[in-house]
Tab-separated table of C-alpha atoms in Angstrom:
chain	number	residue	atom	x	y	z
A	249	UNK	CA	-101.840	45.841	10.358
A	250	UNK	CA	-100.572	42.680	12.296
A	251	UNK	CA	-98.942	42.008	8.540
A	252	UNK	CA	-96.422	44.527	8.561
A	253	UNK	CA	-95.662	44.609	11.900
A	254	UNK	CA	-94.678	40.841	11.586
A	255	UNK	CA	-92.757	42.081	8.328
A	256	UNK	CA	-91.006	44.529	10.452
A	257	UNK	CA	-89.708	42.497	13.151
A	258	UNK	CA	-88.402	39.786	10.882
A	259	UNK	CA	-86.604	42.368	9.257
A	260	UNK	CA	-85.367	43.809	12.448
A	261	UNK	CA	-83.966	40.277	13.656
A	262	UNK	CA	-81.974	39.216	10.190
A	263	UNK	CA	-79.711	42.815	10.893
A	264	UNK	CA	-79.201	41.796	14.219
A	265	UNK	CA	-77.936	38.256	13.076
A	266	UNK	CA	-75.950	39.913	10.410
A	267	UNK	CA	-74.240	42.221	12.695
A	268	UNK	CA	-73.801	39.521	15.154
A	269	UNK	CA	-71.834	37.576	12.234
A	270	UNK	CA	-69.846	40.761	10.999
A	271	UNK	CA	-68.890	41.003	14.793
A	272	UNK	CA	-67.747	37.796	15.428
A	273	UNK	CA	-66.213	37.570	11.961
A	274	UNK	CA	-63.928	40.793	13.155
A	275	UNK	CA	-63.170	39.267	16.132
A	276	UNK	CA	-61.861	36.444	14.850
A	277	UNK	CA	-59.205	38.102	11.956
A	278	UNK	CA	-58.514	40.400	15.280
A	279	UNK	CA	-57.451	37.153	17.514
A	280	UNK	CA	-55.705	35.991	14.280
A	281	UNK	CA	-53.959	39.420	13.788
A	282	UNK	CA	-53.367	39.448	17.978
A	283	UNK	CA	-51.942	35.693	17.651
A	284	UNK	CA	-49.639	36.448	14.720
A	285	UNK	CA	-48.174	39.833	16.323
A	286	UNK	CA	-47.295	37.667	19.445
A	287	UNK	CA	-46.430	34.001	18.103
A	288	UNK	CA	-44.365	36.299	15.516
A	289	UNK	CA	-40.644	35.032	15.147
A	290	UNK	CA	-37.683	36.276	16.438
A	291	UNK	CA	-33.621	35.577	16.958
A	292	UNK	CA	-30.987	36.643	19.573
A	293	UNK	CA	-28.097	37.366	18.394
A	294	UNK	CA	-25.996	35.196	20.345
A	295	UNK	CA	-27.856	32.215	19.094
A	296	UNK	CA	-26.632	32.960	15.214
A	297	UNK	CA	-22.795	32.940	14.037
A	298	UNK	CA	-22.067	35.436	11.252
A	299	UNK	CA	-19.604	35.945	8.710
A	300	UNK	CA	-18.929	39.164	6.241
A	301	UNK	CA	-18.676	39.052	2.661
A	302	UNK	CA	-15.362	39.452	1.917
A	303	UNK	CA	-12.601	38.883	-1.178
A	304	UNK	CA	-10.384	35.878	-1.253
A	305	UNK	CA	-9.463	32.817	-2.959
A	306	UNK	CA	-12.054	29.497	-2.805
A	307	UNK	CA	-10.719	25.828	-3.448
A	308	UNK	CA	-12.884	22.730	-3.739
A	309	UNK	CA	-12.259	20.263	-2.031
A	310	UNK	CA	-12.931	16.452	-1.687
A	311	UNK	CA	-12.789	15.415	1.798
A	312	UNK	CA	-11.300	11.825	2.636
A	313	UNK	CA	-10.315	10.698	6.043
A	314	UNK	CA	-6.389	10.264	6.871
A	315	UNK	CA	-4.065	8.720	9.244
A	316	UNK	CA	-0.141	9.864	10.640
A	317	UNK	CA	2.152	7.457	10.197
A	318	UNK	CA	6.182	7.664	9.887
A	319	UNK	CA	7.719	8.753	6.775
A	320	UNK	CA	10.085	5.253	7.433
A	321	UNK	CA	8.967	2.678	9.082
A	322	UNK	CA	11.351	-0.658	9.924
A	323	UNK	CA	9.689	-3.883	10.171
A	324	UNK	CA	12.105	-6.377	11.419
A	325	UNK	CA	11.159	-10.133	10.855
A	326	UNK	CA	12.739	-13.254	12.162
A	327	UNK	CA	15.565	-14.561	9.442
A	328	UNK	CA	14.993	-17.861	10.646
A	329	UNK	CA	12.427	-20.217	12.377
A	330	UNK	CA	13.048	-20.123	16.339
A	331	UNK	CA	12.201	-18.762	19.581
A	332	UNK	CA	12.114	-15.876	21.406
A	333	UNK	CA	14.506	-15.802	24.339
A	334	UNK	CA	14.663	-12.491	25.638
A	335	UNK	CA	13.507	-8.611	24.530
A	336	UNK	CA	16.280	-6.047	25.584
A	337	UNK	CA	14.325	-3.097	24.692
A	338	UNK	CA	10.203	-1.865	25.307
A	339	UNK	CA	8.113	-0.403	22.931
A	340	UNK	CA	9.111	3.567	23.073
A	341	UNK	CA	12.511	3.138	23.854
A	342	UNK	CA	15.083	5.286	21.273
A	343	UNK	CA	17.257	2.769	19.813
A	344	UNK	CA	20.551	3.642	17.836
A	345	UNK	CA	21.755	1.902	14.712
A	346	UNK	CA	23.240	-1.295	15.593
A	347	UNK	CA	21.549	-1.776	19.104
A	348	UNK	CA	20.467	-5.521	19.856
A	349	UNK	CA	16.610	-5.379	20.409
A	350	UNK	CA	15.875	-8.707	20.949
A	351	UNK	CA	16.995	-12.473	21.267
A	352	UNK	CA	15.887	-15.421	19.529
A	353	UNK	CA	17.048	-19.117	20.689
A	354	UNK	CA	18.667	-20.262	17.233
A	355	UNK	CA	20.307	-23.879	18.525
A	356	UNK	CA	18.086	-25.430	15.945
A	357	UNK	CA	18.986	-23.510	13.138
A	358	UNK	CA	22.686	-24.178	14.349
A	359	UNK	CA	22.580	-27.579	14.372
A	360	UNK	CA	21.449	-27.658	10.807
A	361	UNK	CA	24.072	-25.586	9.769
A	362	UNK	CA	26.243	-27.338	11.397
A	363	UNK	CA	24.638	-30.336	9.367
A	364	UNK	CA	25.103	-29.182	5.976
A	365	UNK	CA	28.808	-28.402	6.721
A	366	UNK	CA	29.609	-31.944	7.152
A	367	UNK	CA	27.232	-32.900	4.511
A	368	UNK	CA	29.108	-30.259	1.672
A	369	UNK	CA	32.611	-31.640	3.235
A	370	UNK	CA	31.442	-35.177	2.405
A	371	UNK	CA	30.266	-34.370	-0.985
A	372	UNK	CA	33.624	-32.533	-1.675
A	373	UNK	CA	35.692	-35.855	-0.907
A	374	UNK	CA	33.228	-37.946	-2.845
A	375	UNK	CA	34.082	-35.455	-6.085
A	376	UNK	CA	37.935	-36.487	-5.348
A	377	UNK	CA	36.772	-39.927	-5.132
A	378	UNK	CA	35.359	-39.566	-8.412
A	379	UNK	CA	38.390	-38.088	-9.831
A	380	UNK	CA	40.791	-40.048	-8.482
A	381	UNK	CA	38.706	-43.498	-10.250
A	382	UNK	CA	37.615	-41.931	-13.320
A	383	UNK	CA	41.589	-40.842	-13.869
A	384	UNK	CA	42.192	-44.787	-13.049
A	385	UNK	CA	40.140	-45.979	-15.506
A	386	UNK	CA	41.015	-43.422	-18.098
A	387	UNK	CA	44.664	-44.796	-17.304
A	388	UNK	CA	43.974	-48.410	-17.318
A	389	UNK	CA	42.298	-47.775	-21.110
A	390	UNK	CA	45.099	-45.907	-22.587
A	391	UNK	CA	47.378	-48.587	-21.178
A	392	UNK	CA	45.254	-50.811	-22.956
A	393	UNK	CA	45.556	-48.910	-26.097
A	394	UNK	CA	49.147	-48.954	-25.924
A	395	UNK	CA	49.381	-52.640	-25.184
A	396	UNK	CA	47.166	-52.673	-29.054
A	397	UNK	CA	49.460	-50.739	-30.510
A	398	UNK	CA	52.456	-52.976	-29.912
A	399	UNK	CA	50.118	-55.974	-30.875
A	400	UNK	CA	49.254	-54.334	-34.166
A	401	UNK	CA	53.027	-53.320	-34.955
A	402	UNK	CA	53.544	-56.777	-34.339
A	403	UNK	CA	50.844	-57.872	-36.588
A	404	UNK	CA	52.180	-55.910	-39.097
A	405	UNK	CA	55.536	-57.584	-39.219
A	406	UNK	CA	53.733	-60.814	-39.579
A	407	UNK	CA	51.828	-59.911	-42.251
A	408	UNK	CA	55.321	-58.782	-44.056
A	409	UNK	CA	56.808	-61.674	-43.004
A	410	UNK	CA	54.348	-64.187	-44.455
A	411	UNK	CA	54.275	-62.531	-47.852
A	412	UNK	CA	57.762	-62.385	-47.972
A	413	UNK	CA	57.467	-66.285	-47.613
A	414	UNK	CA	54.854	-66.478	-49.594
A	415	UNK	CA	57.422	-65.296	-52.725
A	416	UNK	CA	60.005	-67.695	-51.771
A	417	UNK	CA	58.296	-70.649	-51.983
A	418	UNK	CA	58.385	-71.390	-48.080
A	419	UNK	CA	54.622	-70.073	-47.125
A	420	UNK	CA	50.952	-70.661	-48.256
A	421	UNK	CA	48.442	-67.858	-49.437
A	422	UNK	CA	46.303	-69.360	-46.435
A	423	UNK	CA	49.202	-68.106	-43.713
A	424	UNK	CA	48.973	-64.298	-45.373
A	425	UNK	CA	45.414	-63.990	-45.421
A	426	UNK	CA	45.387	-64.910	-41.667
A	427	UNK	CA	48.155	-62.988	-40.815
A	428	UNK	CA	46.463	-60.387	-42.188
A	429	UNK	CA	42.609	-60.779	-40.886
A	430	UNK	CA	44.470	-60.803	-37.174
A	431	UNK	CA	46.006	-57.040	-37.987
A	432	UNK	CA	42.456	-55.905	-39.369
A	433	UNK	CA	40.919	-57.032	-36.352
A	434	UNK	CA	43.218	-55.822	-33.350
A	435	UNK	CA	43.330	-52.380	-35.554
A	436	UNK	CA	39.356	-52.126	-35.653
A	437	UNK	CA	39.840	-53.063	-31.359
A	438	UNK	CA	42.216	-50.291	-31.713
A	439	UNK	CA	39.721	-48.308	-33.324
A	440	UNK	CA	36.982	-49.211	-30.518
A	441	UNK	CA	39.509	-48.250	-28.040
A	442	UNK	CA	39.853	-44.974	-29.336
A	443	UNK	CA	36.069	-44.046	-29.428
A	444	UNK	CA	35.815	-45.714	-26.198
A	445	UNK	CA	38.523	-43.444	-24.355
A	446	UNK	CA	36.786	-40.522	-26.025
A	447	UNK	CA	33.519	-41.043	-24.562
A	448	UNK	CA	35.296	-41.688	-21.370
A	449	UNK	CA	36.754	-38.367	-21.471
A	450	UNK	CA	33.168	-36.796	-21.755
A	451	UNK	CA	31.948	-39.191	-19.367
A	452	UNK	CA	34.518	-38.064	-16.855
A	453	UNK	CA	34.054	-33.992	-17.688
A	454	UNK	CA	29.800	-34.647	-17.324
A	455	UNK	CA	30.033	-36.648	-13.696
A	456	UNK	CA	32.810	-34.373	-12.538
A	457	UNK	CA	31.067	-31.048	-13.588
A	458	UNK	CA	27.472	-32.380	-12.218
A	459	UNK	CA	29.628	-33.406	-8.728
A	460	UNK	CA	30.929	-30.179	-8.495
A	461	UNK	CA	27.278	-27.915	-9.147
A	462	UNK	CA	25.605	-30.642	-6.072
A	463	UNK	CA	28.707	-29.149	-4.340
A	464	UNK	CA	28.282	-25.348	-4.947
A	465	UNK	CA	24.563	-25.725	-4.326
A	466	UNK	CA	25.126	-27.082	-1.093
A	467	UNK	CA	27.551	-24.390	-0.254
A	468	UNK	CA	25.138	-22.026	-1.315
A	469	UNK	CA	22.841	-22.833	0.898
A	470	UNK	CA	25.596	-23.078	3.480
A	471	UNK	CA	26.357	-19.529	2.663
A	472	UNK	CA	22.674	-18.490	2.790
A	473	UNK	CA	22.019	-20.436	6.002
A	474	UNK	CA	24.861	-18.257	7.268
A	475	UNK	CA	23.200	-15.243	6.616
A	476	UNK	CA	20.048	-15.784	8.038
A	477	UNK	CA	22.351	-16.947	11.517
A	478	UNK	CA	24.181	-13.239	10.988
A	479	UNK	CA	20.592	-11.355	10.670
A	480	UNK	CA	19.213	-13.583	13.601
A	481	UNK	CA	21.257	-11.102	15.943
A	482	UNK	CA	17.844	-8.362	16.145
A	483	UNK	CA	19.402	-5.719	16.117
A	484	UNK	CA	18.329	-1.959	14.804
A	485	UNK	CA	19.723	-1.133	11.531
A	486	UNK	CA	19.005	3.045	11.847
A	487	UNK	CA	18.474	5.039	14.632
A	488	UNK	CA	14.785	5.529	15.795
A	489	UNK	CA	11.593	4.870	18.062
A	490	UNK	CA	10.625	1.327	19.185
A	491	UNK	CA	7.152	1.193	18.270
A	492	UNK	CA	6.629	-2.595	18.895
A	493	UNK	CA	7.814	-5.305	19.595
A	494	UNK	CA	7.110	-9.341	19.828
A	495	UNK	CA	7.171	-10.273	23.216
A	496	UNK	CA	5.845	-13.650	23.951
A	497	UNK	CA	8.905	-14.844	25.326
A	498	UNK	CA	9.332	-18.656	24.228
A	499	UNK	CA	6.680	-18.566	21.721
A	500	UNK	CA	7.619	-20.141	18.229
A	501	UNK	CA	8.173	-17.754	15.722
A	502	UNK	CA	8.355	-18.663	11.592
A	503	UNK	CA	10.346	-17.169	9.249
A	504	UNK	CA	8.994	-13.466	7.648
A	505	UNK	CA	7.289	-13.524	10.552
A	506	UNK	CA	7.808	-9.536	12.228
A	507	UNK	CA	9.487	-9.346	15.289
A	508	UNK	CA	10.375	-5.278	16.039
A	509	UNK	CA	8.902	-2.272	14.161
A	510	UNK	CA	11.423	0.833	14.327
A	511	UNK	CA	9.778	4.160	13.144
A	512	UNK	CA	11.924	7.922	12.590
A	513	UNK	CA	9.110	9.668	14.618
A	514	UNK	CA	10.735	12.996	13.045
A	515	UNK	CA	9.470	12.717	10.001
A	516	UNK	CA	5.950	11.763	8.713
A	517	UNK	CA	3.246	11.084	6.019
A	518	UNK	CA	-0.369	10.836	6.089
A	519	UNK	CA	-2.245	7.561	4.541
A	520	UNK	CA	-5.291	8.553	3.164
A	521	UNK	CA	-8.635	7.014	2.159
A	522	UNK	CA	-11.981	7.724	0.095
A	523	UNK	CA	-14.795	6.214	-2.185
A	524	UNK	CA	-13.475	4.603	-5.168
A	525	UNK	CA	-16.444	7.011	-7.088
A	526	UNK	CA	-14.070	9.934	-6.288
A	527	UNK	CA	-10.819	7.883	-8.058
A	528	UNK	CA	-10.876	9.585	-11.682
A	529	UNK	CA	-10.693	13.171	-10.139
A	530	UNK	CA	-7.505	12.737	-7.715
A	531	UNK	CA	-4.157	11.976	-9.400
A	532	UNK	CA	-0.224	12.050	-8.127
A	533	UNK	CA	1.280	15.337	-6.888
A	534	UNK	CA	-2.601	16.772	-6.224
A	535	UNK	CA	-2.163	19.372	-3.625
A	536	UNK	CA	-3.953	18.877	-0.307
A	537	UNK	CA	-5.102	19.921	3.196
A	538	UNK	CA	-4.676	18.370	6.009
A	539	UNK	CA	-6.556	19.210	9.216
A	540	UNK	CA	-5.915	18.538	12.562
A	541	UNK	CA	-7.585	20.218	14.909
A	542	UNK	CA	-7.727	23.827	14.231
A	543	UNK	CA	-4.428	23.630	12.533
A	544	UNK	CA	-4.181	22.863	8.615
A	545	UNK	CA	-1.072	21.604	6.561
A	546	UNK	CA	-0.069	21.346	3.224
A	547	UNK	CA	0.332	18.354	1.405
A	548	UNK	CA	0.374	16.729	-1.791
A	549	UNK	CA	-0.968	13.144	-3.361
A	550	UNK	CA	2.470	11.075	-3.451
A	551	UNK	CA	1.316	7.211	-4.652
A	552	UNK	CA	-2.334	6.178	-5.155
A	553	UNK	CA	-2.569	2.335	-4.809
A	554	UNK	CA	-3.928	0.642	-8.023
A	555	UNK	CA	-6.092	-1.893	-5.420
A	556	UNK	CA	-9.497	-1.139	-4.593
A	557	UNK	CA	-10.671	-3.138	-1.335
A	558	UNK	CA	-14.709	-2.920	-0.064
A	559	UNK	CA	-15.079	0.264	-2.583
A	560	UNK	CA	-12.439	1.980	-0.850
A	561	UNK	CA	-8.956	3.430	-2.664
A	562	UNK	CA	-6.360	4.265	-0.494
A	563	UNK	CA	-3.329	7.221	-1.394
A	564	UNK	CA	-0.168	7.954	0.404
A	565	UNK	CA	0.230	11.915	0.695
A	566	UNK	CA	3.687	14.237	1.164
A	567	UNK	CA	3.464	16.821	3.764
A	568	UNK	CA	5.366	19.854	2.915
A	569	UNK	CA	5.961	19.933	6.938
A	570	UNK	CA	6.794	16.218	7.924
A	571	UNK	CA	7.774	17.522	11.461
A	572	UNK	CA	5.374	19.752	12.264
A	573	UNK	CA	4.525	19.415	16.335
A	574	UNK	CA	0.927	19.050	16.012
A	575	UNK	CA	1.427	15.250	14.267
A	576	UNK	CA	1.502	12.145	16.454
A	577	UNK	CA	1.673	8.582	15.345
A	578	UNK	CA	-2.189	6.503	14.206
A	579	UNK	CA	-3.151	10.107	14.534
A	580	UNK	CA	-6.909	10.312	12.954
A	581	UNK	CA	-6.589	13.660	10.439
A	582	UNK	CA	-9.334	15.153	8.236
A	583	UNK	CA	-8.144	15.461	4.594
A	584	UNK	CA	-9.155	17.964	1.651
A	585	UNK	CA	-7.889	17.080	-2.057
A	586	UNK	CA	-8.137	20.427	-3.369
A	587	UNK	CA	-9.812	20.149	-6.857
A	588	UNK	CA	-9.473	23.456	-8.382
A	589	UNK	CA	-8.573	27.028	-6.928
A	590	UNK	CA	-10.422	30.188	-7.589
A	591	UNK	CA	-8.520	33.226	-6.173
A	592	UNK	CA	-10.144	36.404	-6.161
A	593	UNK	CA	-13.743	35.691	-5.324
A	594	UNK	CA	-16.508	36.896	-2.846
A	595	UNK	CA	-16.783	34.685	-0.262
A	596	UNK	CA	-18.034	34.102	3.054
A	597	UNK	CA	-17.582	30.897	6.010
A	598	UNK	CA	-19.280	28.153	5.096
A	599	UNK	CA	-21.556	27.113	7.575
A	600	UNK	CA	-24.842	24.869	7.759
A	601	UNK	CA	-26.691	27.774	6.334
A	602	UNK	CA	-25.093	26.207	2.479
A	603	UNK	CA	-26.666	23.429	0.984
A	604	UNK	CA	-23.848	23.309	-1.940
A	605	UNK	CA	-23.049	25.179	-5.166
A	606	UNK	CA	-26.274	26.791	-6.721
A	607	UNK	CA	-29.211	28.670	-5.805
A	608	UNK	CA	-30.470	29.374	-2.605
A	609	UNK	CA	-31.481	31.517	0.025
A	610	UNK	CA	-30.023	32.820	3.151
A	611	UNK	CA	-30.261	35.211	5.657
A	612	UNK	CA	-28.495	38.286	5.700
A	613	UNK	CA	-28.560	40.965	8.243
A	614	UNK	CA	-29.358	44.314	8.233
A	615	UNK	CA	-30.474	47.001	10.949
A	616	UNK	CA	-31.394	44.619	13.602
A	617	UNK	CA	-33.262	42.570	11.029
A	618	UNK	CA	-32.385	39.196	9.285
A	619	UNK	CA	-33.612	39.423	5.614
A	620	UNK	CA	-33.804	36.488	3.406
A	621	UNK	CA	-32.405	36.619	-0.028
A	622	UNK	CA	-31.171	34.367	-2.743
A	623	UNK	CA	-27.656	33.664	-3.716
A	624	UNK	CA	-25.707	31.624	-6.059
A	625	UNK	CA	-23.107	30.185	-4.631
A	626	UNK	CA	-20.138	28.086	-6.294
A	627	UNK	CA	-16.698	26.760	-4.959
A	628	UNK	CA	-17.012	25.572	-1.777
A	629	UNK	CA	-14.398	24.113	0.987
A	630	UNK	CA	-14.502	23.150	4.807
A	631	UNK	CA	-13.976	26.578	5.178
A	632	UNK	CA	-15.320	29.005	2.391
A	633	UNK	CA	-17.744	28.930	-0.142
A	634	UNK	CA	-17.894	31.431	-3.173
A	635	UNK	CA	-20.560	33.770	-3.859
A	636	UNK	CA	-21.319	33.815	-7.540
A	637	UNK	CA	-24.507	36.456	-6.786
A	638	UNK	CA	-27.441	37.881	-4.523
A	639	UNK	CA	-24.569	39.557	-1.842
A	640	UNK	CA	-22.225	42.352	-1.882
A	641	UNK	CA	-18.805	42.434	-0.408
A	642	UNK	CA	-19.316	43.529	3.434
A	643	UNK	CA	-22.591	41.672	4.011
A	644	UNK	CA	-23.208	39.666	7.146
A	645	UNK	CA	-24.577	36.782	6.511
A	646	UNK	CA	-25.985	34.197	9.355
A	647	UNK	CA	-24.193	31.105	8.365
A	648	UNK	CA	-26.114	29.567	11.023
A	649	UNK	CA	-28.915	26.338	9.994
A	650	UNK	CA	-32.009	28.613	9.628
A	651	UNK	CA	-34.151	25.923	8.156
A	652	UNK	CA	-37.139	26.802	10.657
A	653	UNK	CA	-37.525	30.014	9.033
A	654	UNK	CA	-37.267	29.702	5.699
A	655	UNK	CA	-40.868	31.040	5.073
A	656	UNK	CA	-40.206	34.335	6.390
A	657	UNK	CA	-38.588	36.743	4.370
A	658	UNK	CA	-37.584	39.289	7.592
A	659	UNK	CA	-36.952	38.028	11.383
A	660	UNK	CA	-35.777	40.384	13.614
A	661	UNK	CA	-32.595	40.002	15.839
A	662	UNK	CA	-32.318	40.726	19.727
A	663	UNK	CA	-29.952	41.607	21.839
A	664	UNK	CA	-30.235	39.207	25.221
């Protein structure tokens, strides 16, 4: 009897510990349940930015960073070595063409011209120097050869003569040989005479000749020296803006060295930059944007320079508006090569909500909700991106970063 009613309560106290479990099992998925319902996520609507599917043309884009800078751009440099004596005009300061800008001290430069004058004067007397005693000495030798040709007329008759004795009995064959060895040798001096005034004819043309190219050089570099006195007067050669200008009155300034920059702030161009991995997809006349601001402008790839420096190529780029209000000079500019241009395609803003071209998901909404679906998504810009699939045209989709919720597939949206 004590047997089953031990039985009994045993059996009595394991339901009671398995209800106890069940219980507190339940209560637990309830405070889960509870937890989840409140902790559950939600959005305000002013927190999101959205943008509707629409139709439009997509271009991708490469961005690269830009600068303004004049179309043309004067940089005046010193002709000459020298000093600076005295600026005229300040930096910002229209200037018309022919305006002095600046002084330089050129006494130095002066005196050497000056220097060279009287050295090119004295080199032109010492070619009529030369003249005047080469033209002497060509003289005194055909005088000489004239004198040899009387002598060897002379010898000639003497020759005659002693032959002539010879036959009559009144001369020796010694007198005619001698007679005639004296007219062999003055006509062989003759003959020397002759070769000898012809070299000093070529003589005469070669020292003459080489006299007067010393004397043109030096007058060349009279002339040039000239010049560079002429250009030392800084003045502008076009009308424009004074955008700098040297001045460190008295300091020593070398020639090339710049002096005045003059820029036509009318017109100007934008010098751009990117990675030298982008440099086989851009090429000349590729069509551009330019931002600045909220304002875009059209452009085009004029020159890309063949140098690469620290990875970096640089490109010159046409605006089709070079005096549009919104550029200033060294502006900063955000650029976009366009790459290709897709014109009738869904598309929406681009926003931090895109990752790139491919598959992904976003958030789209609908009835106060914001449901996550996937898209494919393909051309993309600064400020579109095309929308290959996953979205209809007229969707809203939150083009806001919604990273934190990517594990829920519906959030709902409030109004504050």
């Amino acid at each position: 009897m004590d047997r089953s009613i031990e039985i009994e309560v045993t059996a009595t106290r394991k339901k009671r510990r398995l209800i106890i479990i069940i219980a507190v099992v339940l209560s637990l998925l309830l405070a889960i349940w509870l937890i989840r319902s409140l902790l559950k996520p939600s959005l305000y609507a002013s927190d999101i930015i959205v943008s509707n599917v629409e139709l439009g043309a997509v271009e991708n884009t490469i961005s690269a960073t830009g600068e303004v800078l004049p179309e043309f751009e004067e940089i005046i440099a010193s002709p000459i070595q020298a000093s600076i004596q005295e600026v005229l005009l300040e930096p910002g300061r229209n200037v018309v063409k022919g305006q002095s800008i600046l002084r330089l001290d050129k006494s130095a430069t002066q005196s050497e011209y000056e220097r060279l004058q009287f050295q090119m004067e004295s080199k032109a007397n010492e070619i009529s120097k030369l003249k005047l005693t080469l033209e002497k000495s060509f003289y005194d030798i055909k005088s000489n050869n004239s004198i040899k040709e009387l002598r060897i007329s002379n010898l000639k008759d003497n020759v005659s003569a002693a032959q002539r004795l010879l036959k009559a009995g009144g001369g020796t064959r010694e007198d005619v040989e001698k007679a005639a060895l004296d007219l062999k040798v003055a006509q062989l001096e003759k003959q020397q005479l002759e070769n000898e005034i012809r070299s000093k004819q070529q003589t005469m043309k070669i020292e003459i000749r080489e006299a007067e190219i010393a004397l043109a050089i030096q007058k060349s570099d009279l002339q040039a020296l000239k010049r560079k006195l002429d250009r030392a007067e800084i003045v502008a050669s076009r009308e424009g803006v004074v955008t700098w200008v040297n001045k460190n009155i008295g300091a020593s300034i070398n020639e090339g060295e710049a002096l005045v920059r003059i820029a036509n702030l009318s017109s100007f161009k934008v010098a751009g930059s990117m990675s030298d991995n982008m440099l086989d997809q851009i090429y000349n006349s590729m069509p551009a944007v330019i931002r600045i601001g909220e304002n875009q402008l059209k452009a085009s790839i004029a020159n890309i320079s063949p140098a690469i420096n620290n990875n970096i190529v640089s490109f010159d780029l046409r605006l089709d508006d070079k005096a549009a209000k919104t550029l200033r000079p060294n502006q900063k500019v955000d650029v976009f090569l366009i790459t290709e241009t897709r014109p009738k395609v869904m598309r929406v803003s681009n926003g931090p909500a895109f990752n790139g071209a491919g598959k992904q998901d976003v958030f789209v909404l609908n009835k106060g909700l914001a449901e996550r679906r996937t898209v494919e998504t393909g051309l993309s810009n600064f400020d579109y991106i095309e929308i290959k699939s996953g979205l209809k045209l007229g969707d809203q989709v939150i083009t806001t970063d919604m990273t934190a919720y990517k594990h829920y597939q519906a959030i709902p949206v409030l109004s504050k």
